[in-house]
Coordinates of C-alpha atoms in Angstrom, one line a residue:
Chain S
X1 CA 146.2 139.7 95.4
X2 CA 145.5 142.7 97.9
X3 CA 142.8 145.1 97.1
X4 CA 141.9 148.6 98.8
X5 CA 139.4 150.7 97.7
X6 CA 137.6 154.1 98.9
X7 CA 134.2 153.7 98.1
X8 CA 132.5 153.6 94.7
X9 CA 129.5 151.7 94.8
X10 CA 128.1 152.9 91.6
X11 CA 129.2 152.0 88.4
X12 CA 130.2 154.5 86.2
X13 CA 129.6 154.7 82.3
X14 CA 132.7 155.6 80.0
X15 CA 131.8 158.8 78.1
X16 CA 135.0 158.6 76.4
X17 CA 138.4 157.1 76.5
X18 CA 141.7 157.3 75.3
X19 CA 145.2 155.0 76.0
X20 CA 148.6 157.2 76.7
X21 CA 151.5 155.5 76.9
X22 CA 154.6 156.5 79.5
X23 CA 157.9 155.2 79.4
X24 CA 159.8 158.6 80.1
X25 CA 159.8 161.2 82.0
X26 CA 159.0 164.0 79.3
X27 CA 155.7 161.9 78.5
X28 CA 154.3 163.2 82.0
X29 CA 153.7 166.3 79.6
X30 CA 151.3 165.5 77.1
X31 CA 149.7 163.1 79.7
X32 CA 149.0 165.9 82.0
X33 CA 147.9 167.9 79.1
X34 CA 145.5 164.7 77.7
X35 CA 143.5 164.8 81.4
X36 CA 143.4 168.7 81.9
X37 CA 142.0 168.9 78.3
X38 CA 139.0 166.0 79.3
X39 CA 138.6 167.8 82.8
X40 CA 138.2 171.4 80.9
X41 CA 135.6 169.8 78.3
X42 CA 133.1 168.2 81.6
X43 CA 133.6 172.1 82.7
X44 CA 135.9 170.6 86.1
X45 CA 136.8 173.5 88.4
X46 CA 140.4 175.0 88.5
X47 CA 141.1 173.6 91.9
X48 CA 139.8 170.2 91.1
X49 CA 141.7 170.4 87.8
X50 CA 144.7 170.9 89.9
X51 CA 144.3 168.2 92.0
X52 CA 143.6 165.7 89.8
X53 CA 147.0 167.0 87.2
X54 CA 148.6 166.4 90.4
X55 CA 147.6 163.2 91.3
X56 CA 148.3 161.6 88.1
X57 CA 151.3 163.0 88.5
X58 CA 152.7 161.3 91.1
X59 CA 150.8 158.0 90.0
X60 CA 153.1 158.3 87.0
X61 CA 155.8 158.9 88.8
X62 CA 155.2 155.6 90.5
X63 CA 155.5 153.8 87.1
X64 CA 157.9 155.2 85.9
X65 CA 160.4 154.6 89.0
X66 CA 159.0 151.4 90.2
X67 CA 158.0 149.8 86.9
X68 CA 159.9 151.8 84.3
X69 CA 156.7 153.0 83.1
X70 CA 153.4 151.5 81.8
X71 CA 149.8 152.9 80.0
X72 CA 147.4 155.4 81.2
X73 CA 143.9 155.4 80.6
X74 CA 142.2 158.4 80.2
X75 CA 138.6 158.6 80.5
X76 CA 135.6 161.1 80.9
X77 CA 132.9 159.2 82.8
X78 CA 129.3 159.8 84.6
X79 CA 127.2 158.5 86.9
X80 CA 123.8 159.9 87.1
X81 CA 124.6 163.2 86.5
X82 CA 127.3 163.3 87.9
X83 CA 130.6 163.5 85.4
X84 CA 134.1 163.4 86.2
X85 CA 137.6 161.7 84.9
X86 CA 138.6 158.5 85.6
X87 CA 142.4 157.8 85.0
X88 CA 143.9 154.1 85.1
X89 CA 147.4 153.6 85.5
X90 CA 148.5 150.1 84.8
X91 CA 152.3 148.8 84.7
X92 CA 153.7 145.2 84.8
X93 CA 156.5 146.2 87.8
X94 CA 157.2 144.2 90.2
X95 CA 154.0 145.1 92.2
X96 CA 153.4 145.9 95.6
X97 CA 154.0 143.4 98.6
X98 CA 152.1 145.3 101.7
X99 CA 149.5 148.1 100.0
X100 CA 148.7 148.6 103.5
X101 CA 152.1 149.9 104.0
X102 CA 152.5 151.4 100.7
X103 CA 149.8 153.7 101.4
X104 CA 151.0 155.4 104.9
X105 CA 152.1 158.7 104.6
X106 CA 156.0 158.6 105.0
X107 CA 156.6 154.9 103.8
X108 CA 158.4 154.6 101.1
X109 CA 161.3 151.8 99.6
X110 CA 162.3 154.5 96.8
X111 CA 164.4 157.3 99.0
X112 CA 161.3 159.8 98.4
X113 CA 158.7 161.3 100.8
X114 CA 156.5 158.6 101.0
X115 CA 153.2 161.0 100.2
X116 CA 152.8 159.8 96.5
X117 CA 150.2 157.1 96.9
X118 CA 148.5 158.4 100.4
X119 CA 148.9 162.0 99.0
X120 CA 147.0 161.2 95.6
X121 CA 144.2 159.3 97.8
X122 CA 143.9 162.8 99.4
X123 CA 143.1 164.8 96.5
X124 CA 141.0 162.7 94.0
X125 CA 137.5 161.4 94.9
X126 CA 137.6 157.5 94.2
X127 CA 141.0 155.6 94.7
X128 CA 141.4 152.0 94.3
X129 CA 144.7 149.9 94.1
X130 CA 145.2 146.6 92.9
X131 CA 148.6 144.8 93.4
X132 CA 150.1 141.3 92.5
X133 CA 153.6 141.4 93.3
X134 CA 155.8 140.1 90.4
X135 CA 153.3 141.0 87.7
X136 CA 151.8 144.5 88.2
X137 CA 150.1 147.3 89.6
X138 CA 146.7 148.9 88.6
X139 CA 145.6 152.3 90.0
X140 CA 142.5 153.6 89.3
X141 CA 141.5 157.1 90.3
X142 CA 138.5 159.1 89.7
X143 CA 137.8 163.0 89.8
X144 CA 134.2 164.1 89.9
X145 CA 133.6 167.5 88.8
X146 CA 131.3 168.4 92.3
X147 CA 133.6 166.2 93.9
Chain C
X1 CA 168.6 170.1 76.4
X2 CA 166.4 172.1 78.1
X3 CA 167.3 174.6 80.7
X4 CA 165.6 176.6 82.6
X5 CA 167.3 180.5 82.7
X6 CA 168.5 181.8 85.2
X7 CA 168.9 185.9 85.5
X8 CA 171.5 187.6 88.1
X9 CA 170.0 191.1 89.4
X10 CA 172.6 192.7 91.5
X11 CA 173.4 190.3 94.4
X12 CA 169.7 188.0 93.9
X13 CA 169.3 185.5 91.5
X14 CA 166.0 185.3 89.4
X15 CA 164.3 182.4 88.1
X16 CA 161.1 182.4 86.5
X17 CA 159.5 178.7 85.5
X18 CA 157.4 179.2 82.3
X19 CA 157.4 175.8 81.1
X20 CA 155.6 172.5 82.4
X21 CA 158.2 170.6 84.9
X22 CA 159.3 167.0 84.6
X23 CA 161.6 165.1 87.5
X24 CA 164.7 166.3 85.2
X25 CA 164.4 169.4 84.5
X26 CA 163.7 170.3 88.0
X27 CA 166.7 168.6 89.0
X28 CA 168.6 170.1 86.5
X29 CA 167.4 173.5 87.8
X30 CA 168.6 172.4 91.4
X31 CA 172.1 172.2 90.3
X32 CA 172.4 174.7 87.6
X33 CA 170.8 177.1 90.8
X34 CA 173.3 176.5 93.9
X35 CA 176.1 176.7 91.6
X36 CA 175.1 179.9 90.4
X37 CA 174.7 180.7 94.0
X38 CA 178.4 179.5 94.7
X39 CA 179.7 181.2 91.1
X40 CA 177.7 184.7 91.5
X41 CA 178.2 185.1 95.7
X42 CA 174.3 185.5 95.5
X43 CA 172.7 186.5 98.6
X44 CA 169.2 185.7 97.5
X45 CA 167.3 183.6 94.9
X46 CA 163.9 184.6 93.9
X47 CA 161.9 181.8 91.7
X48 CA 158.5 182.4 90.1
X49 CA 155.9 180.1 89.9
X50 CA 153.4 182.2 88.8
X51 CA 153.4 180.4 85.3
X52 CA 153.0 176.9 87.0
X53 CA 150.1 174.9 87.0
X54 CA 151.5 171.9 88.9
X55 CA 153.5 171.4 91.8
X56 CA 153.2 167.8 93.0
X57 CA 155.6 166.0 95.6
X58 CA 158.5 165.8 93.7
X59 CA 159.2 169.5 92.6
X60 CA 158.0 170.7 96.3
X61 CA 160.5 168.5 97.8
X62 CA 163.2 170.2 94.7
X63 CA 161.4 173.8 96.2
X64 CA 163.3 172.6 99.7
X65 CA 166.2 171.3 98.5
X66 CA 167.0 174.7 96.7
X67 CA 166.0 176.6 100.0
X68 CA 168.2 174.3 102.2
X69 CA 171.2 174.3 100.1
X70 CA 171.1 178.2 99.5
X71 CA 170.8 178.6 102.8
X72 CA 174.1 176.8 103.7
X73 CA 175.7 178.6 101.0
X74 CA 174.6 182.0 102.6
X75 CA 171.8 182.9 100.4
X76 CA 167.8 183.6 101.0
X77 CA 165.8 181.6 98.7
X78 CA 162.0 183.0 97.9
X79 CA 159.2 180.9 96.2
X80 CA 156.5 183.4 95.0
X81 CA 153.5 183.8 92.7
X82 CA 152.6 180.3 93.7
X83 CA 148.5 179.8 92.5
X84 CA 145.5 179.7 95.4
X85 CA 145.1 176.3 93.1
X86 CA 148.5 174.9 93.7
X87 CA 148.7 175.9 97.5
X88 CA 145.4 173.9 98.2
X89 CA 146.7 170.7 96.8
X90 CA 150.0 170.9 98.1
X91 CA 148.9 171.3 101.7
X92 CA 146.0 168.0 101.1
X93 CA 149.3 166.2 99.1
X94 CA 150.7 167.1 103.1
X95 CA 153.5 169.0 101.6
X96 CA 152.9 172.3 102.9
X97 CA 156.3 173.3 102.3
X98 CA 157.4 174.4 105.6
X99 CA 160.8 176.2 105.7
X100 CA 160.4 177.9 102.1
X101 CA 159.9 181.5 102.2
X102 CA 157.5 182.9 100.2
X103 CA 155.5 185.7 99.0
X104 CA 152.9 186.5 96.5
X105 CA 154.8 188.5 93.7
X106 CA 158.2 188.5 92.6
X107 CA 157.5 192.4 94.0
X108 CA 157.2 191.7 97.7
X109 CA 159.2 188.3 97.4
X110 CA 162.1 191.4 96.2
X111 CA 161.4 193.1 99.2
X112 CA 161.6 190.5 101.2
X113 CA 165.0 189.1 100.0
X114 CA 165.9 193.1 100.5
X115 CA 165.0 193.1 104.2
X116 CA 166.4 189.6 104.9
X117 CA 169.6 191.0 103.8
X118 CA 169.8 194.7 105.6
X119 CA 168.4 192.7 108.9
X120 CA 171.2 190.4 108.1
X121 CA 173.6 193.5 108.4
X122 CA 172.1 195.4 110.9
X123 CA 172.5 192.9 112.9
X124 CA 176.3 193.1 112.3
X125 CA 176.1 195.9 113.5
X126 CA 174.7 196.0 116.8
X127 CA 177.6 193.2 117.2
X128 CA 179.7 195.9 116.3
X129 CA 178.1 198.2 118.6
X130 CA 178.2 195.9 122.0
X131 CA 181.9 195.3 120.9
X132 CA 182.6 199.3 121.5
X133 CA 181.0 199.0 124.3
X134 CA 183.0 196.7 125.9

């Protein structure tokens, strides 16, 4: 198993949480809808609203290509007082084989742009990704509201 | 299934996205768009995004695709109304959509299709002109 992670060497305390399940395209909707409304309760700013909508975007676009979808976990967390949303995306696809690769801009094994994974790194705050290659991938992101 | 319109206005077509994108319906739009192109001998397509929130890498890459194929069918293609929101994460996404026109209301995106098109024939007619010359 490969790990990469940004930073994050705080632990942060689940305010609240809440499971969404993809498995088709049209359920991007009321995901992106689940994480604007917890980024609009901890009062996140348009831009980083944006961001982050975007981000899970294309994580979800990940599952749903790669691992024909998977669950989403939604949460609103803090550290000190700092608050912002945390979103796990885990699917049981065949996983990653080089993360290293996975994650430069332009690489990509699905006839796309390659910026999905380094692209999404770029706009959220925390990014970690956690591959085993024939039973899944986890992708955890976090948005802080000052962030 | 859904569609998203599309309005003819003289020789532009007009498309205005009000509802939340999936990978689909953006693909559908493609299509539906450059054959309107082909079926209507469009010269220009204007498409609002005023009402969108989102634009990640997949749609901006359908944004190019549109421009591209338009462009080999003859036509202009204009993005506008596009959020200060949405153009900061699409340039930090690195898709910064190069080769799209744009412009920041479906006003000047109108008259900039317009001058597109009368540049496009003046400059048929200074051909003309330097053939009388000659």
């Amino acid at each position: 198993m490969t790990t990469l992670q940004k930073s994050g060497t705080m632990i942060p305390i689940t305010i609240t949480k809440e499971t969404v399940l993809v498995v088709k395209e049209q359920d991007v909707v009321p995901l992106r809808n689940t994480v604007k409304q917890c980024a609009v309760k901890i009062k996140m700013g348009l831009v980083n609203q944006t961001k982050l909508i975007t981000a899970a975007s294309e994580l979800v676009r990940n599952m749903l290509r790669y691992a024909k979808g998977g669950a989403v976990l939604v949460e609103t967390v803090s550290v000190g007082r700092n608050q912002g949303v945390k979103l796990t995306f885990q699917d049981d696809g065949p996983g990653i084989a080089d993360i290293n690769q996975a994650m430069q801009d332009g690489f990509s094994t699905g006839n796309s742009l390659g910026l999905g994974l380094p692209g999404t790194k770029r706009l959220v705050n925390e990014f970690d990704i956690k591959s085993t290659v024939g039973s899944g991938t986890t992708v955890t992101i976090i948005k802080w509201v000052n962030g | 299934m859904e569609r998203i319109p599309i309005l003819k206005m003289g020789q532009f077509l007009l498309v205005t996205i009000q509802v939340d994108l999936y990978d689909r319906l953006a693909l559908d739009l493609e299509a539906d768009l450059i054959n309107a192109v082909e079926k209507n001998a469009a010269k220009g397509v204007l498409i609002d995004i005023s009402a969108v929130s989102i634009v990640d890498s997949f749609m901006g890459r359908i944004l190019g695709n549109i421009a591209n194929m338009s462009r080999l069918l003859d036509a202009q293609t204009v993005v506008v109304g596009i959020q200060p929101a949405v153009a900061i994460t699409l340039v930090e996404l690195g898709l910064p959509l190069t080769g799209v026109r744009t412009a920041l209301n479906v006003e000047r995106g109108m008259e900039l299709l317009n001058s597109l098109i009368t540049f496009d024939d003046t400059t048929e007619e200074w051909d003309d002109d330097t053939d009388n010359d000659h």
